[in-house]
JSON list of C-alpha atoms in Angstrom, two decimals:
[
{"chain": "Y", "resi": 1, "resn": "UNK", "atom": "CA", "xyz": [-0.15, -0.45, 0.26]},
{"chain": "Y", "resi": 2, "resn": "UNK", "atom": "CA", "xyz": [1.30, 3.55, -0.86]},
{"chain": "Y", "resi": 3, "resn": "UNK", "atom": "CA", "xyz": [1.98, 6.15, 1.26]},
{"chain": "Y", "resi": 4, "resn": "UNK", "atom": "CA", "xyz": [-1.13, 9.24, 0.83]},
{"chain": "Y", "resi": 5, "resn": "UNK", "atom": "CA", "xyz": [2.07, 11.39, -0.33]},
{"chain": "Y", "resi": 6, "resn": "UNK", "atom": "CA", "xyz": [2.95, 9.15, -3.19]},
{"chain": "Y", "resi": 7, "resn": "UNK", "atom": "CA", "xyz": [-0.78, 9.34, -4.00]},
{"chain": "Y", "resi": 8, "resn": "UNK", "atom": "CA", "xyz": [-0.84, 12.80, -3.77]},
{"chain": "Y", "resi": 9, "resn": "UNK", "atom": "CA", "xyz": [1.91, 13.19, -6.05]},
{"chain": "Y", "resi": 10, "resn": "UNK", "atom": "CA", "xyz": [0.71, 10.95, -8.86]},
{"chain": "Y", "resi": 11, "resn": "UNK", "atom": "CA", "xyz": [-2.35, 12.34, -9.17]},
{"chain": "Y", "resi": 12, "resn": "UNK", "atom": "CA", "xyz": [-0.85, 16.03, -9.39]},
{"chain": "Y", "resi": 13, "resn": "UNK", "atom": "CA", "xyz": [2.01, 14.65, -11.56]},
{"chain": "Y", "resi": 14, "resn": "UNK", "atom": "CA", "xyz": [-0.32, 12.93, -13.93]},
{"chain": "Y", "resi": 15, "resn": "UNK", "atom": "CA", "xyz": [-3.87, 13.51, -12.84]},
{"chain": "Y", "resi": 16, "resn": "UNK", "atom": "CA", "xyz": [-4.77, 15.79, -16.17]},
{"chain": "Y", "resi": 17, "resn": "UNK", "atom": "CA", "xyz": [-3.25, 12.81, -18.40]},
{"chain": "Y", "resi": 18, "resn": "UNK", "atom": "CA", "xyz": [-5.23, 9.94, -16.91]},
{"chain": "Y", "resi": 19, "resn": "UNK", "atom": "CA", "xyz": [-8.39, 11.99, -17.03]},
{"chain": "Y", "resi": 20, "resn": "UNK", "atom": "CA", "xyz": [-8.29, 13.01, -20.81]},
{"chain": "Y", "resi": 21, "resn": "UNK", "atom": "CA", "xyz": [-7.55, 9.72, -21.64]},
{"chain": "Y", "resi": 22, "resn": "UNK", "atom": "CA", "xyz": [-10.73, 8.71, -19.53]},
{"chain": "Y", "resi": 23, "resn": "UNK", "atom": "CA", "xyz": [-12.42, 11.79, -21.15]},
{"chain": "Y", "resi": 24, "resn": "UNK", "atom": "CA", "xyz": [-11.32, 10.03, -24.83]},
{"chain": "Y", "resi": 25, "resn": "UNK", "atom": "CA", "xyz": [-13.47, 6.95, -24.01]},
{"chain": "Y", "resi": 26, "resn": "UNK", "atom": "CA", "xyz": [-16.54, 8.05, -21.77]},
{"chain": "Y", "resi": 27, "resn": "UNK", "atom": "CA", "xyz": [-18.52, 10.68, -20.57]},
{"chain": "Y", "resi": 28, "resn": "UNK", "atom": "CA", "xyz": [-17.28, 12.70, -17.26]},
{"chain": "Y", "resi": 29, "resn": "UNK", "atom": "CA", "xyz": [-19.68, 10.90, -15.01]},
{"chain": "Y", "resi": 30, "resn": "UNK", "atom": "CA", "xyz": [-18.02, 7.57, -16.04]},
{"chain": "Y", "resi": 31, "resn": "UNK", "atom": "CA", "xyz": [-14.62, 9.27, -16.22]},
{"chain": "Y", "resi": 32, "resn": "UNK", "atom": "CA", "xyz": [-15.01, 10.38, -12.67]},
{"chain": "Y", "resi": 33, "resn": "UNK", "atom": "CA", "xyz": [-15.55, 6.78, -11.19]},
{"chain": "Y", "resi": 34, "resn": "UNK", "atom": "CA", "xyz": [-12.74, 5.36, -13.79]},
{"chain": "Y", "resi": 35, "resn": "UNK", "atom": "CA", "xyz": [-10.47, 8.06, -12.45]},
{"chain": "Y", "resi": 36, "resn": "UNK", "atom": "CA", "xyz": [-11.10, 6.99, -8.75]},
{"chain": "Y", "resi": 37, "resn": "UNK", "atom": "CA", "xyz": [-10.31, 3.75, -9.74]},
{"chain": "Y", "resi": 38, "resn": "UNK", "atom": "CA", "xyz": [-7.20, 4.26, -11.35]},
{"chain": "Y", "resi": 39, "resn": "UNK", "atom": "CA", "xyz": [-5.61, 5.81, -8.21]},
{"chain": "Y", "resi": 40, "resn": "UNK", "atom": "CA", "xyz": [-7.53, 3.06, -6.05]},
{"chain": "Y", "resi": 41, "resn": "UNK", "atom": "CA", "xyz": [-5.43, 0.68, -7.99]},
{"chain": "Y", "resi": 42, "resn": "UNK", "atom": "CA", "xyz": [-2.51, 2.51, -7.88]},
{"chain": "Y", "resi": 43, "resn": "UNK", "atom": "CA", "xyz": [-2.49, 3.17, -4.03]},
{"chain": "Y", "resi": 44, "resn": "UNK", "atom": "CA", "xyz": [-2.78, -0.65, -3.47]},
{"chain": "Y", "resi": 45, "resn": "UNK", "atom": "CA", "xyz": [-0.11, -1.29, -6.35]},
{"chain": "Y", "resi": 46, "resn": "UNK", "atom": "CA", "xyz": [2.72, -2.57, -4.19]},
{"chain": "Y", "resi": 47, "resn": "UNK", "atom": "CA", "xyz": [5.93, -2.67, -7.11]},
{"chain": "Y", "resi": 48, "resn": "UNK", "atom": "CA", "xyz": [8.40, 0.02, -7.61]},
{"chain": "Y", "resi": 49, "resn": "UNK", "atom": "CA", "xyz": [8.02, 2.01, -10.98]},
{"chain": "Y", "resi": 50, "resn": "UNK", "atom": "CA", "xyz": [11.76, 2.48, -12.63]},
{"chain": "Y", "resi": 51, "resn": "UNK", "atom": "CA", "xyz": [10.99, 6.38, -13.52]},
{"chain": "Y", "resi": 52, "resn": "UNK", "atom": "CA", "xyz": [8.16, 8.54, -13.64]},
{"chain": "Y", "resi": 53, "resn": "UNK", "atom": "CA", "xyz": [7.82, 7.83, -17.84]},
{"chain": "Y", "resi": 54, "resn": "UNK", "atom": "CA", "xyz": [7.23, 3.89, -16.08]},
{"chain": "Y", "resi": 55, "resn": "UNK", "atom": "CA", "xyz": [4.63, 5.16, -13.72]},
{"chain": "Y", "resi": 56, "resn": "UNK", "atom": "CA", "xyz": [2.81, 7.66, -15.97]},
{"chain": "Y", "resi": 57, "resn": "UNK", "atom": "CA", "xyz": [2.85, 4.78, -18.98]},
{"chain": "Y", "resi": 58, "resn": "UNK", "atom": "CA", "xyz": [1.26, 2.50, -16.17]},
{"chain": "Y", "resi": 59, "resn": "UNK", "atom": "CA", "xyz": [-1.29, 4.75, -15.05]},
{"chain": "Y", "resi": 60, "resn": "UNK", "atom": "CA", "xyz": [-2.86, 5.63, -18.56]},
{"chain": "Y", "resi": 61, "resn": "UNK", "atom": "CA", "xyz": [-2.82, 1.73, -19.64]},
{"chain": "Y", "resi": 62, "resn": "UNK", "atom": "CA", "xyz": [-4.52, 1.24, -16.42]},
{"chain": "Y", "resi": 63, "resn": "UNK", "atom": "CA", "xyz": [-6.67, 4.01, -17.03]},
{"chain": "Y", "resi": 64, "resn": "UNK", "atom": "CA", "xyz": [-7.57, 3.04, -20.68]},
{"chain": "Y", "resi": 65, "resn": "UNK", "atom": "CA", "xyz": [-7.99, -0.90, -20.17]},
{"chain": "Y", "resi": 66, "resn": "UNK", "atom": "CA", "xyz": [-10.47, 0.03, -16.77]},
{"chain": "Y", "resi": 67, "resn": "UNK", "atom": "CA", "xyz": [-12.22, 2.48, -19.75]},
{"chain": "Y", "resi": 68, "resn": "UNK", "atom": "CA", "xyz": [-12.63, -0.10, -22.08]},
{"chain": "Y", "resi": 69, "resn": "UNK", "atom": "CA", "xyz": [-14.05, -2.62, -19.34]},
{"chain": "Y", "resi": 70, "resn": "UNK", "atom": "CA", "xyz": [-16.65, 0.44, -18.59]},
{"chain": "Y", "resi": 71, "resn": "UNK", "atom": "CA", "xyz": [-17.56, 0.46, -22.16]},
{"chain": "Y", "resi": 72, "resn": "UNK", "atom": "CA", "xyz": [-17.90, -3.38, -22.61]},
{"chain": "Y", "resi": 73, "resn": "UNK", "atom": "CA", "xyz": [-19.96, -3.77, -19.30]},
{"chain": "Y", "resi": 74, "resn": "UNK", "atom": "CA", "xyz": [-22.23, -0.96, -20.93]},
{"chain": "Y", "resi": 75, "resn": "UNK", "atom": "CA", "xyz": [-22.26, -2.83, -23.97]},
{"chain": "Y", "resi": 76, "resn": "UNK", "atom": "CA", "xyz": [-22.99, 1.25, -25.36]},
{"chain": "Y", "resi": 77, "resn": "UNK", "atom": "CA", "xyz": [-20.59, 3.58, -27.55]},
{"chain": "Y", "resi": 78, "resn": "UNK", "atom": "CA", "xyz": [-18.49, 6.34, -26.50]},
{"chain": "Y", "resi": 79, "resn": "UNK", "atom": "CA", "xyz": [-21.03, 9.55, -26.15]},
{"chain": "Y", "resi": 80, "resn": "UNK", "atom": "CA", "xyz": [-18.81, 11.66, -24.16]},
{"chain": "Y", "resi": 81, "resn": "UNK", "atom": "CA", "xyz": [-18.51, 14.43, -26.81]},
{"chain": "Y", "resi": 82, "resn": "UNK", "atom": "CA", "xyz": [-21.99, 14.37, -27.62]},
{"chain": "Y", "resi": 83, "resn": "UNK", "atom": "CA", "xyz": [-23.23, 14.76, -23.91]},
{"chain": "Y", "resi": 84, "resn": "UNK", "atom": "CA", "xyz": [-21.27, 17.64, -23.29]},
{"chain": "Y", "resi": 85, "resn": "UNK", "atom": "CA", "xyz": [-22.13, 19.38, -26.18]},
{"chain": "Y", "resi": 86, "resn": "UNK", "atom": "CA", "xyz": [-25.73, 18.50, -25.37]},
{"chain": "Y", "resi": 87, "resn": "UNK", "atom": "CA", "xyz": [-25.30, 19.98, -21.95]},
{"chain": "Y", "resi": 88, "resn": "UNK", "atom": "CA", "xyz": [-23.33, 23.36, -23.21]},
{"chain": "Y", "resi": 89, "resn": "UNK", "atom": "CA", "xyz": [-20.27, 21.70, -21.01]},
{"chain": "Y", "resi": 90, "resn": "UNK", "atom": "CA", "xyz": [-17.52, 21.90, -24.21]},
{"chain": "Y", "resi": 91, "resn": "UNK", "atom": "CA", "xyz": [-15.12, 24.20, -21.97]},
{"chain": "Y", "resi": 92, "resn": "UNK", "atom": "CA", "xyz": [-14.55, 20.82, -20.00]},
{"chain": "Y", "resi": 93, "resn": "UNK", "atom": "CA", "xyz": [-12.81, 19.41, -22.93]},
{"chain": "Y", "resi": 94, "resn": "UNK", "atom": "CA", "xyz": [-10.47, 22.86, -22.77]},
{"chain": "Y", "resi": 95, "resn": "UNK", "atom": "CA", "xyz": [-12.38, 25.10, -25.13]},
{"chain": "Y", "resi": 96, "resn": "UNK", "atom": "CA", "xyz": [-12.42, 28.47, -24.89]},
{"chain": "Y", "resi": 97, "resn": "UNK", "atom": "CA", "xyz": [-14.46, 29.53, -27.18]},
{"chain": "Y", "resi": 98, "resn": "UNK", "atom": "CA", "xyz": [-17.75, 28.09, -29.54]},
{"chain": "Y", "resi": 99, "resn": "UNK", "atom": "CA", "xyz": [-15.41, 27.45, -32.40]},
{"chain": "Y", "resi": 100, "resn": "UNK", "atom": "CA", "xyz": [-12.58, 26.30, -31.18]},
{"chain": "Y", "resi": 101, "resn": "UNK", "atom": "CA", "xyz": [-15.30, 23.66, -29.36]},
{"chain": "Y", "resi": 102, "resn": "UNK", "atom": "CA", "xyz": [-17.03, 22.91, -32.40]},
{"chain": "Y", "resi": 103, "resn": "UNK", "atom": "CA", "xyz": [-13.76, 21.93, -33.87]},
{"chain": "Y", "resi": 104, "resn": "UNK", "atom": "CA", "xyz": [-12.64, 20.12, -30.89]},
{"chain": "Y", "resi": 105, "resn": "UNK", "atom": "CA", "xyz": [-15.76, 17.98, -31.03]},
{"chain": "Y", "resi": 106, "resn": "UNK", "atom": "CA", "xyz": [-15.43, 17.36, -34.96]},
{"chain": "Y", "resi": 107, "resn": "UNK", "atom": "CA", "xyz": [-12.06, 15.88, -33.72]},
{"chain": "Y", "resi": 108, "resn": "UNK", "atom": "CA", "xyz": [-13.26, 13.81, -31.19]},
{"chain": "Y", "resi": 109, "resn": "UNK", "atom": "CA", "xyz": [-15.90, 12.54, -32.89]},
{"chain": "Y", "resi": 110, "resn": "UNK", "atom": "CA", "xyz": [-13.47, 11.61, -35.62]},
{"chain": "Y", "resi": 111, "resn": "UNK", "atom": "CA", "xyz": [-11.43, 9.59, -33.07]},
{"chain": "Y", "resi": 112, "resn": "UNK", "atom": "CA", "xyz": [-14.43, 8.23, -31.44]},
{"chain": "Y", "resi": 113, "resn": "UNK", "atom": "CA", "xyz": [-15.69, 7.19, -35.12]},
{"chain": "Y", "resi": 114, "resn": "UNK", "atom": "CA", "xyz": [-12.09, 5.25, -35.62]},
{"chain": "Y", "resi": 115, "resn": "UNK", "atom": "CA", "xyz": [-12.46, 2.30, -33.05]},
{"chain": "Y", "resi": 116, "resn": "UNK", "atom": "CA", "xyz": [-9.98, 0.68, -31.40]},
{"chain": "Y", "resi": 117, "resn": "UNK", "atom": "CA", "xyz": [-7.31, 0.05, -32.83]},
{"chain": "Y", "resi": 118, "resn": "UNK", "atom": "CA", "xyz": [-6.62, 2.25, -34.20]},
{"chain": "Y", "resi": 119, "resn": "UNK", "atom": "CA", "xyz": [-7.77, 4.92, -31.31]},
{"chain": "Y", "resi": 120, "resn": "UNK", "atom": "CA", "xyz": [-5.84, 4.16, -28.61]},
{"chain": "Y", "resi": 121, "resn": "UNK", "atom": "CA", "xyz": [-2.42, 3.90, -30.24]},
{"chain": "Y", "resi": 122, "resn": "UNK", "atom": "CA", "xyz": [-3.59, 7.53, -32.22]},
{"chain": "Y", "resi": 123, "resn": "UNK", "atom": "CA", "xyz": [-4.23, 8.77, -28.99]},
{"chain": "Y", "resi": 124, "resn": "UNK", "atom": "CA", "xyz": [-0.56, 7.37, -27.08]},
{"chain": "Y", "resi": 125, "resn": "UNK", "atom": "CA", "xyz": [0.70, 9.22, -30.13]},
{"chain": "Y", "resi": 126, "resn": "UNK", "atom": "CA", "xyz": [-0.24, 12.37, -30.91]},
{"chain": "Y", "resi": 127, "resn": "UNK", "atom": "CA", "xyz": [-1.75, 13.56, -27.64]},
{"chain": "Y", "resi": 128, "resn": "UNK", "atom": "CA", "xyz": [0.17, 11.81, -24.99]},
{"chain": "Y", "resi": 129, "resn": "UNK", "atom": "CA", "xyz": [3.43, 12.01, -27.20]},
{"chain": "Y", "resi": 130, "resn": "UNK", "atom": "CA", "xyz": [4.66, 8.78, -26.92]},
{"chain": "Y", "resi": 131, "resn": "UNK", "atom": "CA", "xyz": [6.94, 6.81, -29.35]},
{"chain": "Y", "resi": 132, "resn": "UNK", "atom": "CA", "xyz": [5.45, 3.77, -31.41]},
{"chain": "Y", "resi": 133, "resn": "UNK", "atom": "CA", "xyz": [8.16, 1.68, -29.12]},
{"chain": "Y", "resi": 134, "resn": "UNK", "atom": "CA", "xyz": [7.37, 2.78, -25.95]},
{"chain": "Y", "resi": 135, "resn": "UNK", "atom": "CA", "xyz": [3.33, 2.18, -26.98]},
{"chain": "Y", "resi": 136, "resn": "UNK", "atom": "CA", "xyz": [4.42, -1.19, -27.99]},
{"chain": "Y", "resi": 137, "resn": "UNK", "atom": "CA", "xyz": [5.55, -1.96, -24.53]},
{"chain": "Y", "resi": 138, "resn": "UNK", "atom": "CA", "xyz": [2.50, -0.37, -22.95]},
{"chain": "Y", "resi": 139, "resn": "UNK", "atom": "CA", "xyz": [-0.04, -2.64, -25.31]},
{"chain": "Y", "resi": 140, "resn": "UNK", "atom": "CA", "xyz": [1.87, -5.24, -25.76]},
{"chain": "Y", "resi": 141, "resn": "UNK", "atom": "CA", "xyz": [1.77, -4.99, -29.59]},
{"chain": "Y", "resi": 142, "resn": "UNK", "atom": "CA", "xyz": [4.73, -5.05, -31.74]},
{"chain": "Y", "resi": 143, "resn": "UNK", "atom": "CA", "xyz": [6.47, -2.11, -33.05]},
{"chain": "Y", "resi": 144, "resn": "UNK", "atom": "CA", "xyz": [5.91, -2.34, -36.55]},
{"chain": "Y", "resi": 145, "resn": "UNK", "atom": "CA", "xyz": [1.88, -3.17, -35.76]},
{"chain": "Y", "resi": 146, "resn": "UNK", "atom": "CA", "xyz": [1.97, 0.21, -33.67]},
{"chain": "Y", "resi": 147, "resn": "UNK", "atom": "CA", "xyz": [3.56, 1.86, -36.38]},
{"chain": "Y", "resi": 148, "resn": "UNK", "atom": "CA", "xyz": [0.68, 0.67, -38.76]},
{"chain": "Y", "resi": 149, "resn": "UNK", "atom": "CA", "xyz": [-2.29, 1.47, -36.82]},
{"chain": "Y", "resi": 150, "resn": "UNK", "atom": "CA", "xyz": [-1.02, 4.99, -36.24]},
{"chain": "Y", "resi": 151, "resn": "UNK", "atom": "CA", "xyz": [-0.41, 5.46, -39.87]},
{"chain": "Y", "resi": 152, "resn": "UNK", "atom": "CA", "xyz": [-3.86, 3.77, -40.62]},
{"chain": "Y", "resi": 153, "resn": "UNK", "atom": "CA", "xyz": [-5.39, 5.56, -37.83]},
{"chain": "Y", "resi": 154, "resn": "UNK", "atom": "CA", "xyz": [-4.05, 8.91, -38.99]},
{"chain": "Y", "resi": 155, "resn": "UNK", "atom": "CA", "xyz": [-5.31, 8.27, -42.55]},
{"chain": "Y", "resi": 156, "resn": "UNK", "atom": "CA", "xyz": [-8.91, 7.45, -41.36]},
{"chain": "Y", "resi": 157, "resn": "UNK", "atom": "CA", "xyz": [-8.66, 10.73, -39.35]},
{"chain": "Y", "resi": 158, "resn": "UNK", "atom": "CA", "xyz": [-7.56, 12.91, -42.12]},
{"chain": "Y", "resi": 159, "resn": "UNK", "atom": "CA", "xyz": [-10.47, 11.24, -44.38]},
{"chain": "Y", "resi": 160, "resn": "UNK", "atom": "CA", "xyz": [-13.25, 11.88, -41.91]},
{"chain": "Y", "resi": 161, "resn": "UNK", "atom": "CA", "xyz": [-11.95, 15.22, -41.36]},
{"chain": "Y", "resi": 162, "resn": "UNK", "atom": "CA", "xyz": [-11.87, 16.35, -44.73]}
]
């Protein structure tokens, strides 16, 4: 069991990244539940991490897997962007004005339509800045496969946005 100071540090350091990953998959209400579950699992995880990058990768992998589990159990599609837009809460996605909100909504809708894979690989590469090698280690896929999914995802995203 980790000390509360370790948990607080992890939330302060990696909480935003975990939250954004959860919002890619889930509505804000479901994302809150997963966010709490991720850090609960973190508090119970006794193994040491090699460094901060390893710790962040572990948290994101746990978050993404938990989000997928929620989606599977509910047998529903990801509607987080639509729900926020319907409720007029695009600001929770980091949008300052209506035009930015519309652009972000369009991009996230296109990401939602991709399915998984390549959604996870593309998110980790474009939004979180992980290399294909790091994504390969996180997902257990060969590096070549990760490159292929990122390439396919970018192509499909470009087609969807054009």
